[in-house]
Amino acid sequence: MLVLTRRAGESIVIGDDVRVIVLDVRGDTVRLGIEAPRSVQVHRAEVYAEVQAANAAAASNVDDLGALAGRLQRLARPAPGARSGTRRSQRRHGSPDPADPPRPRPPARPGPGQSPTGSPSQPPVPAPPPAGRPVPAPPPSRRPPRQDPDRPAGS
């Protein structure tokens, strides 16, 4: 072990990148400043010992991680005879499930300015706001108007 004597304001250089500066000496307490690149880890000895112990404990649980990984793989595999995929993916890929018959389509919604029968109508009159409380305007729609798939575009 190298033993050096330094006073407040004096420093020690370790290698090319690390500098230890004696900042203050009061009684039997010495304050040190350490200049080092971010890639160099600097710890107090008692903290370093705790970090090493925690790392050793975590490394000893590798068997637990292997068992957990095996259980997750078994859960991820479909059971024999189980349906694969979801309804959404089946609709997307065109493979309907025979146990899930197609649902009837809901009736088409009338377009803006039309009554439920399809004829032009007057827009509905909004109800007056409750007394004493202003009603904020709804946010503008960011979606384009929905097109009825049964009607040609532009009609």
Short mmCIF file of N, CA and C in Angstrom, two decimals:
data_model
loop_
_atom_site.label_atom_id
_atom_site.label_comp_id
_atom_site.label_asym_id
_atom_site.label_seq_id
_atom_site.Cartn_x
_atom_site.Cartn_y
_atom_site.Cartn_z
N MET A 1 0.85 -1.17 0.00
CA MET A 1 0.00 0.00 0.00
C MET A 1 0.90 1.24 0.00
N LEU A 2 0.58 2.16 -0.85
CA LEU A 2 1.29 3.43 -0.90
C LEU A 2 0.66 4.40 0.08
N VAL A 3 1.43 5.02 0.95
CA VAL A 3 0.91 5.98 1.93
C VAL A 3 1.47 7.35 1.58
N LEU A 4 0.59 8.32 1.40
CA LEU A 4 0.98 9.68 1.05
C LEU A 4 0.42 10.66 2.08
N THR A 5 1.14 11.74 2.31
CA THR A 5 0.64 12.79 3.19
C THR A 5 0.26 13.98 2.33
N ARG A 6 -0.96 14.47 2.51
CA ARG A 6 -1.45 15.60 1.73
C ARG A 6 -2.16 16.56 2.68
N ARG A 7 -2.17 17.82 2.35
CA ARG A 7 -2.90 18.84 3.11
C ARG A 7 -4.09 19.30 2.28
N ALA A 8 -4.99 20.06 2.90
CA ALA A 8 -6.16 20.59 2.20
C ALA A 8 -5.71 21.37 0.96
N GLY A 9 -6.36 21.09 -0.16
CA GLY A 9 -6.03 21.75 -1.42
C GLY A 9 -5.03 20.99 -2.26
N GLU A 10 -4.35 19.99 -1.70
CA GLU A 10 -3.39 19.21 -2.46
C GLU A 10 -4.09 17.98 -3.06
N SER A 11 -3.47 17.39 -4.06
CA SER A 11 -4.14 16.28 -4.76
C SER A 11 -3.19 15.15 -5.07
N ILE A 12 -3.78 14.05 -5.53
CA ILE A 12 -3.07 12.84 -5.96
C ILE A 12 -3.64 12.50 -7.33
N VAL A 13 -2.80 12.07 -8.25
CA VAL A 13 -3.24 11.66 -9.58
C VAL A 13 -3.06 10.16 -9.69
N ILE A 14 -4.12 9.47 -10.14
CA ILE A 14 -4.08 8.01 -10.33
C ILE A 14 -4.29 7.75 -11.81
N GLY A 15 -3.30 7.14 -12.45
CA GLY A 15 -3.39 6.91 -13.89
C GLY A 15 -3.41 8.25 -14.62
N ASP A 16 -4.05 8.26 -15.79
CA ASP A 16 -4.13 9.49 -16.57
C ASP A 16 -5.42 10.27 -16.32
N ASP A 17 -6.44 9.59 -15.77
CA ASP A 17 -7.78 10.18 -15.75
C ASP A 17 -8.33 10.49 -14.37
N VAL A 18 -7.74 9.97 -13.29
CA VAL A 18 -8.35 10.10 -11.97
C VAL A 18 -7.49 11.02 -11.11
N ARG A 19 -8.18 11.96 -10.46
CA ARG A 19 -7.50 12.90 -9.56
C ARG A 19 -8.27 12.95 -8.25
N VAL A 20 -7.56 12.77 -7.12
CA VAL A 20 -8.15 12.82 -5.78
C VAL A 20 -7.63 14.07 -5.10
N ILE A 21 -8.55 14.93 -4.66
CA ILE A 21 -8.18 16.21 -4.06
C ILE A 21 -8.61 16.21 -2.59
N VAL A 22 -7.73 16.63 -1.68
CA VAL A 22 -8.08 16.79 -0.27
C VAL A 22 -8.78 18.14 -0.15
N LEU A 23 -10.09 18.11 0.14
CA LEU A 23 -10.86 19.34 0.22
C LEU A 23 -10.79 19.99 1.59
N ASP A 24 -10.87 19.17 2.64
CA ASP A 24 -10.95 19.73 3.99
C ASP A 24 -10.49 18.67 5.00
N VAL A 25 -9.84 19.13 6.06
CA VAL A 25 -9.46 18.25 7.16
C VAL A 25 -9.96 18.90 8.44
N ARG A 26 -10.84 18.20 9.18
CA ARG A 26 -11.36 18.69 10.47
C ARG A 26 -11.28 17.56 11.47
N GLY A 27 -10.43 17.68 12.42
CA GLY A 27 -10.27 16.62 13.41
C GLY A 27 -9.82 15.36 12.73
N ASP A 28 -10.59 14.28 12.93
CA ASP A 28 -10.24 13.02 12.27
C ASP A 28 -11.13 12.76 11.05
N THR A 29 -11.73 13.81 10.48
CA THR A 29 -12.54 13.67 9.27
C THR A 29 -11.84 14.37 8.10
N VAL A 30 -11.72 13.66 6.99
CA VAL A 30 -11.09 14.20 5.79
C VAL A 30 -12.13 14.19 4.67
N ARG A 31 -12.33 15.32 4.01
CA ARG A 31 -13.23 15.39 2.85
C ARG A 31 -12.40 15.33 1.58
N LEU A 32 -12.77 14.40 0.70
CA LEU A 32 -12.03 14.21 -0.55
C LEU A 32 -12.93 14.55 -1.73
N GLY A 33 -12.33 15.09 -2.76
CA GLY A 33 -13.01 15.28 -4.05
C GLY A 33 -12.35 14.37 -5.06
N ILE A 34 -13.15 13.74 -5.91
CA ILE A 34 -12.59 12.79 -6.88
C ILE A 34 -13.04 13.21 -8.27
N GLU A 35 -12.10 13.46 -9.14
CA GLU A 35 -12.38 13.77 -10.54
C GLU A 35 -12.01 12.54 -11.36
N ALA A 36 -13.01 12.00 -12.07
CA ALA A 36 -12.78 10.80 -12.89
C ALA A 36 -13.79 10.80 -14.03
N PRO A 37 -13.46 10.14 -15.14
CA PRO A 37 -14.44 10.03 -16.23
C PRO A 37 -15.65 9.21 -15.78
N ARG A 38 -16.78 9.40 -16.45
CA ARG A 38 -18.01 8.69 -16.09
C ARG A 38 -17.86 7.17 -16.19
N SER A 39 -16.94 6.72 -17.00
CA SER A 39 -16.76 5.27 -17.16
C SER A 39 -16.10 4.63 -15.95
N VAL A 40 -15.50 5.43 -15.06
CA VAL A 40 -14.84 4.90 -13.86
C VAL A 40 -15.84 4.95 -12.71
N GLN A 41 -16.10 3.80 -12.11
CA GLN A 41 -17.02 3.74 -10.97
C GLN A 41 -16.26 4.13 -9.71
N VAL A 42 -16.87 5.02 -8.92
CA VAL A 42 -16.27 5.44 -7.65
C VAL A 42 -17.31 5.21 -6.57
N HIS A 43 -16.99 4.36 -5.59
CA HIS A 43 -17.91 4.03 -4.49
C HIS A 43 -17.18 4.13 -3.17
N ARG A 44 -17.93 4.40 -2.11
CA ARG A 44 -17.37 4.23 -0.76
C ARG A 44 -17.26 2.72 -0.52
N ALA A 45 -16.32 2.28 0.27
CA ALA A 45 -16.07 0.85 0.47
C ALA A 45 -17.30 0.13 1.00
N GLU A 46 -18.02 0.73 1.97
CA GLU A 46 -19.19 0.04 2.54
C GLU A 46 -20.33 -0.08 1.53
N VAL A 47 -20.50 0.92 0.66
CA VAL A 47 -21.53 0.84 -0.38
C VAL A 47 -21.14 -0.21 -1.41
N TYR A 48 -19.87 -0.23 -1.78
CA TYR A 48 -19.39 -1.20 -2.76
C TYR A 48 -19.61 -2.63 -2.27
N ALA A 49 -19.37 -2.88 -0.97
CA ALA A 49 -19.58 -4.22 -0.40
C ALA A 49 -21.05 -4.61 -0.49
N GLU A 50 -21.96 -3.67 -0.23
CA GLU A 50 -23.40 -3.97 -0.33
C GLU A 50 -23.81 -4.27 -1.77
N VAL A 51 -23.27 -3.51 -2.72
CA VAL A 51 -23.59 -3.74 -4.14
C VAL A 51 -23.10 -5.12 -4.57
N GLN A 52 -21.89 -5.49 -4.15
CA GLN A 52 -21.34 -6.80 -4.50
C GLN A 52 -22.20 -7.92 -3.91
N ALA A 53 -22.64 -7.76 -2.66
CA ALA A 53 -23.47 -8.78 -2.02
C ALA A 53 -24.81 -8.91 -2.75
N ALA A 54 -25.40 -7.79 -3.13
CA ALA A 54 -26.68 -7.84 -3.85
C ALA A 54 -26.51 -8.50 -5.21
N ASN A 55 -25.41 -8.22 -5.91
CA ASN A 55 -25.15 -8.85 -7.20
C ASN A 55 -24.96 -10.36 -7.05
N ALA A 56 -24.25 -10.77 -6.00
CA ALA A 56 -24.04 -12.20 -5.77
C ALA A 56 -25.36 -12.90 -5.48
N ALA A 57 -26.23 -12.26 -4.70
CA ALA A 57 -27.54 -12.85 -4.39
C ALA A 57 -28.39 -12.96 -5.66
N ALA A 58 -28.34 -11.96 -6.50
CA ALA A 58 -29.12 -11.99 -7.75
C ALA A 58 -28.60 -13.07 -8.68
N ALA A 59 -27.29 -13.25 -8.74
CA ALA A 59 -26.70 -14.26 -9.62
C ALA A 59 -27.02 -15.67 -9.13
N SER A 60 -27.22 -15.85 -7.83
CA SER A 60 -27.54 -17.18 -7.32
C SER A 60 -28.97 -17.59 -7.64
N ASN A 61 -29.80 -16.66 -8.08
CA ASN A 61 -31.19 -16.96 -8.42
C ASN A 61 -31.36 -17.31 -9.89
N VAL A 62 -30.29 -17.68 -10.58
CA VAL A 62 -30.37 -18.03 -12.00
C VAL A 62 -31.29 -19.23 -12.19
N ASP A 63 -31.25 -20.20 -11.27
CA ASP A 63 -32.12 -21.37 -11.38
C ASP A 63 -33.59 -20.95 -11.32
N ASP A 64 -33.90 -19.98 -10.45
CA ASP A 64 -35.27 -19.49 -10.37
C ASP A 64 -35.70 -18.86 -11.69
N LEU A 65 -34.79 -18.13 -12.34
CA LEU A 65 -35.12 -17.51 -13.62
C LEU A 65 -35.36 -18.57 -14.69
N GLY A 66 -34.57 -19.63 -14.68
CA GLY A 66 -34.77 -20.70 -15.65
C GLY A 66 -36.12 -21.37 -15.49
N ALA A 67 -36.52 -21.62 -14.25
CA ALA A 67 -37.83 -22.23 -13.99
C ALA A 67 -38.95 -21.29 -14.43
N LEU A 68 -38.80 -20.01 -14.16
CA LEU A 68 -39.81 -19.03 -14.57
C LEU A 68 -39.91 -18.97 -16.09
N ALA A 69 -38.77 -18.98 -16.78
CA ALA A 69 -38.78 -18.94 -18.24
C ALA A 69 -39.48 -20.18 -18.80
N GLY A 70 -39.24 -21.34 -18.21
CA GLY A 70 -39.92 -22.56 -18.66
C GLY A 70 -41.42 -22.48 -18.49
N ARG A 71 -41.87 -21.96 -17.34
CA ARG A 71 -43.31 -21.81 -17.11
C ARG A 71 -43.93 -20.84 -18.10
N LEU A 72 -43.24 -19.75 -18.39
CA LEU A 72 -43.78 -18.78 -19.34
C LEU A 72 -43.87 -19.37 -20.74
N GLN A 73 -42.89 -20.19 -21.13
CA GLN A 73 -42.94 -20.82 -22.45
C GLN A 73 -44.11 -21.80 -22.53
N ARG A 74 -44.36 -22.55 -21.45
CA ARG A 74 -45.50 -23.48 -21.46
C ARG A 74 -46.82 -22.72 -21.55
N LEU A 75 -46.90 -21.59 -20.87
CA LEU A 75 -48.13 -20.79 -20.93
C LEU A 75 -48.33 -20.17 -22.31
N ALA A 76 -47.24 -19.84 -22.98
CA ALA A 76 -47.33 -19.19 -24.29
C ALA A 76 -47.75 -20.17 -25.38
N ARG A 77 -47.46 -21.46 -25.21
CA ARG A 77 -47.84 -22.46 -26.20
C ARG A 77 -49.32 -22.78 -26.07
N PRO A 78 -50.07 -22.85 -27.18
CA PRO A 78 -51.48 -23.23 -27.08
C PRO A 78 -51.61 -24.71 -26.71
N ALA A 79 -52.62 -25.01 -25.94
CA ALA A 79 -52.88 -26.40 -25.56
C ALA A 79 -53.38 -27.16 -26.78
N PRO A 80 -53.18 -28.50 -26.83
CA PRO A 80 -53.67 -29.27 -27.98
C PRO A 80 -55.19 -29.11 -28.10
N GLY A 81 -55.66 -28.86 -29.33
CA GLY A 81 -57.09 -28.71 -29.58
C GLY A 81 -57.61 -27.32 -29.29
N ALA A 82 -56.75 -26.44 -28.81
CA ALA A 82 -57.20 -25.07 -28.52
C ALA A 82 -57.24 -24.28 -29.82
N ARG A 83 -58.14 -23.29 -29.84
CA ARG A 83 -58.23 -22.43 -31.01
C ARG A 83 -57.00 -21.55 -31.05
N SER A 84 -56.47 -21.35 -32.25
CA SER A 84 -55.30 -20.49 -32.36
C SER A 84 -55.73 -19.13 -32.87
N GLY A 85 -55.06 -18.11 -32.42
CA GLY A 85 -55.35 -16.75 -32.87
C GLY A 85 -56.52 -16.15 -32.14
N THR A 86 -56.82 -14.94 -32.50
CA THR A 86 -57.94 -14.23 -31.91
C THR A 86 -58.96 -13.93 -32.98
N ARG A 87 -60.12 -13.52 -32.57
CA ARG A 87 -61.13 -13.17 -33.56
C ARG A 87 -60.63 -12.06 -34.47
N ARG A 88 -59.93 -11.10 -33.89
CA ARG A 88 -59.43 -9.99 -34.69
C ARG A 88 -58.46 -10.50 -35.75
N SER A 89 -57.53 -11.40 -35.37
CA SER A 89 -56.57 -11.89 -36.35
C SER A 89 -57.26 -12.80 -37.36
N GLN A 90 -58.32 -13.52 -36.95
CA GLN A 90 -59.04 -14.37 -37.88
C GLN A 90 -59.77 -13.52 -38.91
N ARG A 91 -60.37 -12.41 -38.46
CA ARG A 91 -61.04 -11.52 -39.40
C ARG A 91 -60.03 -10.93 -40.37
N ARG A 92 -58.87 -10.58 -39.85
CA ARG A 92 -57.85 -9.96 -40.67
C ARG A 92 -57.32 -10.95 -41.71
N HIS A 93 -57.17 -12.21 -41.35
CA HIS A 93 -56.58 -13.21 -42.24
C HIS A 93 -57.62 -14.06 -42.95
N GLY A 94 -58.90 -13.80 -42.72
CA GLY A 94 -59.95 -14.49 -43.46
C GLY A 94 -60.17 -15.92 -43.07
N SER A 95 -59.86 -16.35 -41.87
CA SER A 95 -60.12 -17.72 -41.45
C SER A 95 -61.19 -17.69 -40.36
N PRO A 96 -62.47 -17.74 -40.75
CA PRO A 96 -63.53 -17.67 -39.74
C PRO A 96 -63.57 -18.93 -38.90
N ASP A 97 -64.03 -18.78 -37.70
CA ASP A 97 -64.18 -19.89 -36.77
C ASP A 97 -65.59 -20.45 -36.97
N PRO A 98 -65.75 -21.76 -37.28
CA PRO A 98 -67.09 -22.30 -37.49
C PRO A 98 -67.96 -22.19 -36.24
N ALA A 99 -67.37 -22.16 -35.07
CA ALA A 99 -68.16 -22.03 -33.84
C ALA A 99 -68.60 -20.59 -33.61
N ASP A 100 -68.10 -19.66 -34.39
CA ASP A 100 -68.43 -18.25 -34.23
C ASP A 100 -69.09 -17.76 -35.52
N PRO A 101 -70.44 -17.89 -35.64
CA PRO A 101 -71.10 -17.49 -36.88
C PRO A 101 -70.98 -15.99 -37.09
N PRO A 102 -71.03 -15.55 -38.36
CA PRO A 102 -70.92 -14.12 -38.63
C PRO A 102 -72.08 -13.36 -38.01
N ARG A 103 -71.78 -12.20 -37.51
CA ARG A 103 -72.81 -11.37 -36.89
C ARG A 103 -73.46 -10.50 -37.95
N PRO A 104 -74.77 -10.20 -37.78
CA PRO A 104 -75.41 -9.30 -38.75
C PRO A 104 -74.83 -7.90 -38.61
N ARG A 105 -74.75 -7.20 -39.74
CA ARG A 105 -74.21 -5.84 -39.73
C ARG A 105 -75.24 -4.89 -39.15
N PRO A 106 -74.81 -3.92 -38.37
CA PRO A 106 -75.77 -2.94 -37.86
C PRO A 106 -76.28 -2.08 -39.00
N PRO A 107 -77.49 -1.51 -38.86
CA PRO A 107 -78.01 -0.67 -39.93
C PRO A 107 -77.10 0.53 -40.15
N ALA A 108 -77.06 0.99 -41.40
CA ALA A 108 -76.21 2.13 -41.74
C ALA A 108 -76.70 3.38 -41.04
N ARG A 109 -75.77 4.18 -40.59
CA ARG A 109 -76.13 5.44 -39.95
C ARG A 109 -76.41 6.48 -41.03
N PRO A 110 -77.38 7.36 -40.77
CA PRO A 110 -77.63 8.41 -41.76
C PRO A 110 -76.46 9.37 -41.81
N GLY A 111 -76.19 9.90 -42.99
CA GLY A 111 -75.11 10.86 -43.15
C GLY A 111 -75.50 12.20 -42.57
N PRO A 112 -74.56 13.14 -42.56
CA PRO A 112 -74.89 14.46 -42.03
C PRO A 112 -75.96 15.13 -42.89
N GLY A 113 -76.93 15.73 -42.24
CA GLY A 113 -78.01 16.43 -42.95
C GLY A 113 -79.07 15.51 -43.49
N GLN A 114 -79.12 14.24 -43.08
CA GLN A 114 -80.14 13.31 -43.56
C GLN A 114 -80.87 12.72 -42.38
N SER A 115 -82.15 12.44 -42.60
CA SER A 115 -82.95 11.78 -41.57
C SER A 115 -82.68 10.29 -41.64
N PRO A 116 -83.15 9.49 -40.67
CA PRO A 116 -82.93 8.05 -40.74
C PRO A 116 -83.52 7.41 -41.99
N THR A 117 -84.48 8.05 -42.67
CA THR A 117 -85.05 7.48 -43.89
C THR A 117 -84.22 7.80 -45.11
N GLY A 118 -83.21 8.69 -44.98
CA GLY A 118 -82.35 9.01 -46.10
C GLY A 118 -82.68 10.33 -46.75
N SER A 119 -83.81 10.97 -46.40
CA SER A 119 -84.18 12.23 -47.02
C SER A 119 -83.51 13.38 -46.27
N PRO A 120 -83.26 14.50 -46.98
CA PRO A 120 -82.63 15.64 -46.31
C PRO A 120 -83.52 16.15 -45.18
N SER A 121 -82.91 16.58 -44.13
CA SER A 121 -83.67 17.09 -42.99
C SER A 121 -82.95 18.27 -42.40
N GLN A 122 -83.62 18.96 -41.52
CA GLN A 122 -83.02 20.08 -40.81
C GLN A 122 -82.14 19.52 -39.70
N PRO A 123 -81.01 20.18 -39.40
CA PRO A 123 -80.18 19.70 -38.29
C PRO A 123 -80.93 19.85 -36.98
N PRO A 124 -80.71 18.94 -36.05
CA PRO A 124 -81.42 19.02 -34.77
C PRO A 124 -81.01 20.27 -34.02
N VAL A 125 -81.97 20.81 -33.28
CA VAL A 125 -81.71 22.00 -32.47
C VAL A 125 -81.17 21.52 -31.13
N PRO A 126 -79.98 22.02 -30.72
CA PRO A 126 -79.44 21.57 -29.44
C PRO A 126 -80.26 22.10 -28.28
N ALA A 127 -80.30 21.33 -27.20
CA ALA A 127 -81.01 21.74 -26.00
C ALA A 127 -80.27 22.90 -25.37
N PRO A 128 -80.99 23.83 -24.74
CA PRO A 128 -80.30 24.96 -24.11
C PRO A 128 -79.47 24.48 -22.93
N PRO A 129 -78.35 25.17 -22.65
CA PRO A 129 -77.51 24.75 -21.51
C PRO A 129 -78.20 25.04 -20.20
N PRO A 130 -77.85 24.31 -19.14
CA PRO A 130 -78.44 24.60 -17.83
C PRO A 130 -78.11 26.03 -17.41
N ALA A 131 -78.99 26.61 -16.66
CA ALA A 131 -78.83 28.00 -16.25
C ALA A 131 -77.55 28.18 -15.43
N GLY A 132 -76.79 29.23 -15.77
CA GLY A 132 -75.61 29.58 -14.99
C GLY A 132 -74.34 28.83 -15.35
N ARG A 133 -74.41 27.82 -16.21
CA ARG A 133 -73.21 27.06 -16.56
C ARG A 133 -73.02 27.05 -18.07
N PRO A 134 -71.95 27.66 -18.58
CA PRO A 134 -71.73 27.61 -20.02
C PRO A 134 -71.29 26.20 -20.43
N VAL A 135 -71.69 25.81 -21.61
CA VAL A 135 -71.34 24.49 -22.13
C VAL A 135 -70.18 24.67 -23.11
N PRO A 136 -69.06 23.97 -22.89
CA PRO A 136 -67.94 24.11 -23.82
C PRO A 136 -68.27 23.47 -25.16
N ALA A 137 -67.69 24.02 -26.20
CA ALA A 137 -67.90 23.46 -27.54
C ALA A 137 -67.18 22.13 -27.63
N PRO A 138 -67.74 21.16 -28.36
CA PRO A 138 -67.05 19.88 -28.52
C PRO A 138 -65.78 20.08 -29.33
N PRO A 139 -64.78 19.24 -29.09
CA PRO A 139 -63.53 19.37 -29.85
C PRO A 139 -63.78 19.03 -31.31
N PRO A 140 -63.05 19.65 -32.22
CA PRO A 140 -63.26 19.34 -33.64
C PRO A 140 -62.86 17.91 -33.94
N SER A 141 -63.59 17.29 -34.85
CA SER A 141 -63.31 15.90 -35.21
C SER A 141 -62.06 15.85 -36.08
N ARG A 142 -61.17 14.92 -35.80
CA ARG A 142 -59.96 14.74 -36.61
C ARG A 142 -60.12 13.62 -37.62
N ARG A 143 -61.22 12.92 -37.53
CA ARG A 143 -61.44 11.80 -38.46
C ARG A 143 -62.23 12.29 -39.67
N PRO A 144 -61.94 11.72 -40.84
CA PRO A 144 -62.78 12.05 -41.99
C PRO A 144 -64.15 11.43 -41.80
N PRO A 145 -65.19 11.98 -42.45
CA PRO A 145 -66.53 11.40 -42.29
C PRO A 145 -66.54 9.95 -42.76
N ARG A 146 -67.32 9.12 -42.08
CA ARG A 146 -67.40 7.70 -42.43
C ARG A 146 -68.20 7.54 -43.71
N GLN A 147 -67.74 6.67 -44.57
CA GLN A 147 -68.42 6.39 -45.83
C GLN A 147 -69.19 5.09 -45.67
N ASP A 148 -70.45 5.10 -46.05
CA ASP A 148 -71.28 3.91 -46.00
C ASP A 148 -70.79 2.96 -47.09
N PRO A 149 -70.40 1.71 -46.75
CA PRO A 149 -69.87 0.80 -47.78
C PRO A 149 -70.90 0.39 -48.82
N ASP A 150 -72.21 0.55 -48.54
CA ASP A 150 -73.25 0.15 -49.49
C ASP A 150 -73.58 1.27 -50.48
N ARG A 151 -73.03 2.46 -50.27
CA ARG A 151 -73.34 3.59 -51.16
C ARG A 151 -72.09 3.97 -51.92
N PRO A 152 -72.24 4.34 -53.19
CA PRO A 152 -71.06 4.78 -53.96
C PRO A 152 -70.53 6.10 -53.41
N ALA A 153 -69.25 6.32 -53.60
CA ALA A 153 -68.62 7.54 -53.09
C ALA A 153 -69.19 8.76 -53.79
N GLY A 154 -69.35 9.85 -53.04
CA GLY A 154 -69.83 11.12 -53.60
C GLY A 154 -71.32 11.23 -53.70
N SER A 155 -72.11 10.26 -53.23
CA SER A 155 -73.57 10.40 -53.32
C SER A 155 -74.16 10.60 -51.96
#
